[in-house]
Every structure is written in C-alpha cells, then in structure tokens.
PDB file of C-alpha atoms in Angstrom:
ATOM      1  CA  MET A 257      55.497  99.830 137.567  1.00  0.00           C
ATOM      2  CA  LEU A 258      54.036 103.567 137.035  1.00  0.00           C
ATOM      3  CA  ILE A 259      52.113 103.905 140.062  1.00  0.00           C
ATOM      4  CA  THR A 260      55.017 103.189 142.380  1.00  0.00           C
ATOM      5  CA  LYS A 261      57.595 104.396 140.564  1.00  0.00           C
ATOM      6  CA  ASN A 262      56.299 108.139 139.755  1.00  0.00           C
ATOM      7  CA  LYS A 263      53.330 108.043 142.204  1.00  0.00           C
ATOM      8  CA  ASN A 264      54.388 111.457 143.406  1.00  0.00           C
ATOM      9  CA  THR A 265      54.965 113.163 139.964  1.00  0.00           C
ATOM     10  CA  ILE A 266      51.868 111.924 138.453  1.00  0.00           C
ATOM     11  CA  LEU A 267      49.117 112.584 140.824  1.00  0.00           C
ATOM     12  CA  LYS A 268      48.248 115.593 142.260  1.00  0.00           C
ATOM     13  CA  SER A 269      46.563 113.830 145.031  1.00  0.00           C
ATOM     14  CA  SER A 270      47.134 110.097 146.446  1.00  0.00           C
ATOM     15  CA  THR A 271      43.307 110.073 147.704  1.00  0.00           C
ATOM     16  CA  MET A 272      41.205 108.034 145.610  1.00  0.00           C
ATOM     17  CA  ALA A 273      38.167 106.519 146.690  1.00  0.00           C
ATOM     18  CA  LYS A 274      36.571 103.959 144.073  1.00  0.00           C
ATOM     19  CA  MET A 275      38.801 104.498 141.094  1.00  0.00           C
ATOM     20  CA  LYS A 276      42.719 103.568 141.039  1.00  0.00           C
ATOM     21  CA  PHE A 277      45.056 105.330 139.141  1.00  0.00           C
ATOM     22  CA  THR A 278      44.898 102.141 136.735  1.00  0.00           C
ATOM     23  CA  ASP A 279      41.690 102.322 136.014  1.00  0.00           C
ATOM     24  CA  ILE A 280      41.505 106.013 134.971  1.00  0.00           C
ATOM     25  CA  ILE A 281      44.111 105.256 132.664  1.00  0.00           C
ATOM     26  CA  LEU A 282      42.679 102.301 130.900  1.00  0.00           C
ATOM     27  CA  PHE A 283      39.408 104.508 130.814  1.00  0.00           C
ATOM     28  CA  ILE A 284      41.005 107.400 129.276  1.00  0.00           C
ATOM     29  CA  LEU A 285      42.632 105.154 126.866  1.00  0.00           C
ATOM     30  CA  ASN A 286      39.859 102.884 126.041  1.00  0.00           C
ATOM     31  CA  PHE A 287      38.667 105.981 123.149  1.00  0.00           C
ATOM     32  CA  VAL A 288      34.961 106.636 124.554  1.00  0.00           C
ATOM     33  CA  LYS A 289      32.042 106.573 121.986  1.00  0.00           C
ATOM     34  CA  LYS A 290      29.004 106.268 123.770  1.00  0.00           C
ATOM     35  CA  SER A 291      27.827 108.567 126.525  1.00  0.00           C
ATOM     36  CA  LEU A 292      30.049 109.220 129.410  1.00  0.00           C
ATOM     37  CA  GLN A 293      28.002 107.675 132.080  1.00  0.00           C
ATOM     38  CA  ILE A 294      27.314 104.542 129.818  1.00  0.00           C
ATOM     39  CA  GLU A 295      30.765 103.729 129.288  1.00  0.00           C
ATOM     40  CA  LEU A 296      31.818 104.126 132.771  1.00  0.00           C
ATOM     41  CA  ASP A 297      29.307 101.573 133.698  1.00  0.00           C
ATOM     42  CA  ASP A 298      30.156  99.055 130.712  1.00  0.00           C
ATOM     43  CA  PHE A 299      33.849  99.904 131.685  1.00  0.00           C
ATOM     44  CA  PHE A 300      33.014  98.920 135.479  1.00  0.00           C
ATOM     45  CA  LYS A 301      31.173  95.817 134.820  1.00  0.00           C
ATOM     46  CA  LYS A 302      32.793  94.212 131.761  1.00  0.00           C
ATOM     47  CA  VAL A 303      36.633  95.522 132.534  1.00  0.00           C
ATOM     48  CA  LEU A 304      36.773  95.273 136.006  1.00  0.00           C
ATOM     49  CA  ASP A 305      33.949  92.946 136.919  1.00  0.00           C
ATOM     50  CA  THR A 306      32.427  94.857 139.497  1.00  0.00           C
ATOM     51  CA  ASP A 307      29.329  96.294 140.386  1.00  0.00           C
ATOM     52  CA  VAL A 308      30.954  99.617 141.595  1.00  0.00           C
ATOM     53  CA  ILE A 309      29.072 102.652 140.028  1.00  0.00           C
ATOM     54  CA  ILE A 310      31.038 105.791 139.202  1.00  0.00           C
ATOM     55  CA  THR A 311      29.393 109.255 138.537  1.00  0.00           C
ATOM     56  CA  LYS A 312      30.497 111.257 135.523  1.00  0.00           C
ATOM     57  CA  GLN A 313      31.768 113.937 138.295  1.00  0.00           C
ATOM     58  CA  ALA A 314      33.524 111.592 140.288  1.00  0.00           C
ATOM     59  CA  PHE A 315      35.509 110.474 137.342  1.00  0.00           C
ATOM     60  CA  SER A 316      36.194 114.096 135.998  1.00  0.00           C
ATOM     61  CA  GLN A 317      37.405 114.912 139.482  1.00  0.00           C
ATOM     62  CA  ALA A 318      39.958 111.677 139.638  1.00  0.00           C
ATOM     63  CA  ARG A 319      40.826 112.468 136.097  1.00  0.00           C
ATOM     64  CA  ARG A 320      41.890 115.984 137.032  1.00  0.00           C
ATOM     65  CA  LYS A 321      44.333 114.383 139.606  1.00  0.00           C
ATOM     66  CA  VAL A 322      46.252 112.855 136.922  1.00  0.00           C
ATOM     67  CA  LEU A 323      49.047 115.022 135.664  1.00  0.00           C
ATOM     68  CA  PRO A 324      50.137 115.468 131.730  1.00  0.00           C
ATOM     69  CA  GLU A 325      53.502 113.745 133.131  1.00  0.00           C
ATOM     70  CA  ALA A 326      51.784 110.081 133.497  1.00  0.00           C
ATOM     71  CA  PHE A 327      50.644 110.169 129.478  1.00  0.00           C
ATOM     72  CA  ILE A 328      54.358 111.590 128.456  1.00  0.00           C
ATOM     73  CA  TYR A 329      55.782 108.539 130.593  1.00  0.00           C
ATOM     74  CA  LEU A 330      53.520 105.942 129.057  1.00  0.00           C
ATOM     75  CA  LEU A 331      54.311 107.313 125.500  1.00  0.00           C
ATOM     76  CA  ASP A 332      57.994 107.165 126.266  1.00  0.00           C
ATOM     77  CA  LYS A 333      57.777 103.647 127.537  1.00  0.00           C
ATOM     78  CA  VAL A 334      55.446 102.880 124.726  1.00  0.00           C
ATOM     79  CA  ASN A 335      58.276 104.552 122.125  1.00  0.00           C
ATOM     80  CA  GLU A 336      61.088 102.952 123.786  1.00  0.00           C
ATOM     81  CA  GLY A 337      59.621  99.372 123.413  1.00  0.00           C
ATOM     82  CA  PHE A 338      58.777  99.979 119.820  1.00  0.00           C
ATOM     83  CA  TYR A 339      62.265 101.005 119.045  1.00  0.00           C
ATOM     84  CA  ASN A 340      64.454  98.880 120.668  1.00  0.00           C
ATOM     85  CA  ALA A 341      62.447  95.881 118.647  1.00  0.00           C
ATOM     86  CA  SER A 342      62.554  97.510 115.676  1.00  0.00           C
ATOM     87  CA  PHE A 343      66.479  98.083 115.877  1.00  0.00           C
ATOM     88  CA  LYS A 344      66.786  94.434 117.369  1.00  0.00           C
ATOM     89  CA  LYS A 345      64.684  93.090 114.058  1.00  0.00           C
ATOM     90  CA  HIS A 346      66.581  95.146 111.647  1.00  0.00           C
ATOM     91  CA  ARG A 347      69.998  93.721 112.963  1.00  0.00           C
ATOM     92  CA  ASP A 348      69.150  90.171 113.336  1.00  0.00           C
ATOM     93  CA  ILE A 349      68.322  90.605 109.311  1.00  0.00           C
ATOM     94  CA  GLY A 350      71.236  92.490 108.605  1.00  0.00           C
ATOM     95  CA  TYR A 351      70.011  96.532 107.674  1.00  0.00           C
TER      96      TYR A 351
END
C-alpha cells in the first residue's frame, strides 16, 4: 500500500490531524469544480460519511505535506497496470 510502503518518501511530516494521507490524495484527484470549502464539506459528508469540518487553510497545509513523488508513484502504478493488461490482451489474441 502506498502509505505504508513509501510513507517517509512521500510525506514531509507524518502528523496530520483530521485528514489522512489517502483523504488528501482522493480529494486532490476528485477534480474540484465548486468553491474549495463547499467541495471539502461535500467530500467529507458524502465520500467519507463523517461530519468532520476541514477548513481551506487546513487542507492547504496538509496538501503541502504531500510530496510530488506520491503522484509520480501513483502514475507509475496506473501505467504499470494498464500496460500489463494491454500486453496480456494482445498476447491472448495473437498480436
């Protein structure tokens, strides 16, 4: 898992109060369309099913703790899964 495997390399600090690392990543990848505070409130109510309130400032501070290497790692895993599935499909049908 991403958090336990590379926690020291993808976070500047391991202390995050109300937002876990996975919550931050999921929210960032959620493609915010409304105002940040409305999206944060909706995310915690609908996705995480909690009544926790996270301010814009708290999210921005937590987001700063995530290193760019976390997204590089995620992209590598997505690409690895995609290309492994594509090559297996082509091999099965004879390409």
